[in-house]
Coordinates of C-alpha atoms and ligand atoms in Angstrom, one line a residue:
M24 CA 11.7 -12.5 -4.5
K25 CA 9.4 -13.1 -1.7
L26 CA 6.6 -10.8 -1.2
F27 CA 4.6 -11.1 2.1
Y28 CA 1.2 -10.6 1.2
S29 CA -2.6 -10.7 1.7
V30 CA -5.2 -10.9 -0.8
T31 CA -7.2 -8.1 1.2
S32 CA -4.4 -5.6 1.1
P33 CA -4.6 -2.6 -1.6
F34 CA -1.1 -1.8 -0.9
V35 CA 0.0 -5.4 -1.9
R36 CA -2.6 -5.0 -4.9
K37 CA -0.6 -2.1 -6.3
C38 CA 2.5 -3.8 -5.9
L39 CA 1.2 -6.7 -7.8
V40 CA -0.3 -4.6 -10.5
T41 CA 3.1 -2.8 -10.7
A42 CA 5.0 -6.1 -11.1
H43 CA 2.4 -7.2 -13.6
E44 CA 2.8 -4.3 -15.9
L45 CA 6.5 -4.6 -15.8
G46 CA 6.5 -8.3 -16.7
L47 CA 7.9 -9.2 -13.4
R48 CA 4.9 -11.1 -11.6
E49 CA 6.3 -14.4 -12.2
R50 CA 9.5 -13.6 -10.3
L51 CA 7.3 -12.7 -7.1
E52 CA 6.8 -15.8 -4.6
L53 CA 3.8 -14.8 -2.6
V54 CA 4.1 -15.6 1.2
P55 CA 0.8 -15.4 3.0
A56 CA 0.9 -12.8 6.0
A57 CA -1.7 -11.9 8.4
A58 CA -0.5 -8.2 9.2
H59 CA -3.0 -6.7 11.6
P60 CA -2.6 -3.5 13.8
I61 CA -3.2 -5.0 17.0
N62 CA -2.1 -9.0 16.5
R63 CA 1.3 -8.6 14.9
D64 CA 2.3 -11.2 12.5
R65 CA 5.8 -12.0 13.8
S66 CA 7.1 -13.4 10.4
V67 CA 6.4 -10.0 9.1
V68 CA 7.8 -8.2 12.2
A69 CA 11.1 -10.2 12.0
R70 CA 11.6 -8.6 8.6
N71 CA 9.9 -5.2 8.9
P72 CA 9.7 -3.6 12.4
L73 CA 6.5 -1.9 11.4
G74 CA 5.0 -5.3 10.6
K75 CA 3.0 -4.2 7.6
I76 CA 2.6 -5.8 4.2
P77 CA 3.6 -5.6 1.5
T78 CA 7.1 -6.4 2.6
L79 CA 9.6 -7.7 -0.1
V80 CA 12.7 -10.0 0.5
T81 CA 14.7 -9.4 -2.8
Q82 CA 16.8 -12.2 -4.6
D83 CA 20.0 -11.0 -2.5
G84 CA 18.0 -11.0 0.6
T85 CA 17.5 -7.2 1.0
V86 CA 14.3 -6.3 2.8
L87 CA 12.3 -3.6 1.2
Y88 CA 9.1 -2.1 2.7
D89 CA 6.5 0.3 2.0
S90 CA 4.7 -0.2 -1.5
R91 CA 6.2 3.0 -2.7
V92 CA 9.7 1.8 -2.1
I93 CA 8.8 -1.7 -3.6
C94 CA 7.3 -0.3 -6.8
E95 CA 10.2 2.0 -7.1
Y96 CA 12.5 -1.1 -6.9
L97 CA 10.2 -3.1 -9.3
N98 CA 10.2 0.0 -11.7
T99 CA 14.2 -0.1 -11.5
L100 CA 14.2 -3.9 -12.1
G101 CA 11.9 -3.7 -15.0
D102 CA 12.1 -1.2 -18.0
G103 CA 11.6 1.8 -15.8
H104 CA 8.3 2.9 -17.9
L105 CA 6.0 3.1 -14.9
L106 CA 7.5 5.9 -12.6
P107 CA 9.4 8.2 -15.0
R108 CA 13.1 9.0 -13.5
Q109 CA 13.1 12.8 -14.2
G110 CA 11.1 16.1 -15.3
P111 CA 7.5 17.0 -14.7
E112 CA 6.2 13.5 -15.5
R113 CA 7.9 12.3 -12.7
W114 CA 6.3 14.6 -10.1
A115 CA 3.0 14.1 -11.6
A116 CA 3.4 10.3 -11.1
L117 CA 4.4 10.8 -7.5
V118 CA 1.5 12.9 -6.8
D119 CA -0.9 10.4 -8.5
Q120 CA 0.6 7.8 -6.2
A121 CA 0.6 9.9 -3.1
L122 CA -3.2 10.4 -3.7
A123 CA -4.0 6.8 -4.2
D124 CA -2.0 5.7 -1.2
G125 CA -3.8 8.5 0.8
L126 CA -7.3 6.9 -0.4
M127 CA -6.1 3.5 0.5
D128 CA -4.8 4.6 4.0
A129 CA -8.1 6.1 4.5
A130 CA -10.0 3.1 3.4
V131 CA -7.8 0.8 5.5
L132 CA -8.1 3.0 8.7
T133 CA -12.0 2.8 8.2
R134 CA -12.0 -0.7 7.9
Y135 CA -10.0 -1.1 11.1
E136 CA -12.2 1.3 12.9
D137 CA -15.2 -0.9 11.7
A138 CA -13.6 -4.3 12.1
V139 CA -11.0 -4.2 14.8
R140 CA -12.0 -1.4 17.3
P141 CA -14.7 -2.7 19.9
E142 CA -17.9 -1.4 19.0
S143 CA -18.3 0.6 22.5
L144 CA -15.0 2.6 21.6
R145 CA -15.9 3.6 18.0
W146 CA -16.3 7.1 16.9
N147 CA -18.5 7.6 13.8
D148 CA -16.8 11.0 13.0
W149 CA -13.5 9.2 12.6
S150 CA -14.8 7.2 9.9
A151 CA -16.8 9.9 8.4
G152 CA -13.8 12.0 8.1
Q153 CA -11.7 9.2 6.5
L154 CA -14.2 8.6 4.0
D155 CA -14.7 12.2 3.1
K156 CA -10.9 12.0 1.9
G157 CA -11.4 11.9 -2.0
D158 CA -15.0 11.3 -1.6
L159 CA -14.6 7.6 -0.8
R160 CA -18.1 7.4 0.4
T161 CA -19.3 8.1 -3.1
G162 CA -16.5 6.5 -4.9
R163 CA -16.0 9.8 -6.9
N164 CA -12.4 10.8 -6.3
R165 CA -11.5 14.6 -6.3
T166 CA -8.6 15.6 -8.4
P167 CA -6.4 18.1 -6.3
Q168 CA -6.5 21.5 -7.8
G169 CA -3.4 22.3 -10.2
C170 CA -2.9 18.7 -10.9
P171 CA -3.4 17.3 -14.3
Ligands
GSH188 N1 2.4 2.9 3.7 C1 2.3 1.4 3.8 C2 1.0 1.1 4.2 C3 0.8 -0.7 4.2 C4 -0.3 -1.0 5.1 O1 -0.9 0.0 5.8 N2 -0.8 -2.2 5.1 C5 -1.7 -2.7 6.2 C6 -2.6 -3.7 5.3 S1 -3.4 -3.0 3.9 C7 -0.8 -3.3 7.1 O2 0.0 -4.0 7.1 N3 -1.4 -3.1 8.5 C8 -0.8 -3.7 9.7 C9 -0.7 -2.7 10.6 O3 -1.2 -1.5 10.6 O4 -0.1 -2.9 11.4 C10 2.6 0.9 2.2 O5 2.4 1.9 1.2 O6 3.0 -0.1 2.0

């Protein structure tokens, strides 16, 4: 399987950790990609119209994208222990994943604001709003009320 990746992507890292935990890491061939919100990486866009990584090409040539989909796929390919298939454990795992994805989205958007947007167009309140999510600024993640 080919995984379009970059070492700086937290979403790629999530998929790599998942593959490692399921004993599938060796089955992934890492293909370097330069996903970027402005300068599109055509090798990724050719497979995923969003141009985002991670993008996975499975053994039979099926293209999967979005880390959630890729992690579900890897879980199915492995022993299935990372994402419970049913019951309250499944909802808890999916909510944990949604929280982690939301934190990563906020971190990536903040990075794009700082590194990609021209300085004259930057809006500090935007970054402050993103960093407030899950207390990213202090590193202390809030647990939503009602979740274990
Ligand atoms: N929801 C996606 C988010 C992936 C994502 O935002 N990846 C970033 C790199 S960390 C990317 O490809 N950005 C390029 C872009 O925004 O066009 C997932 O879970 O895979």
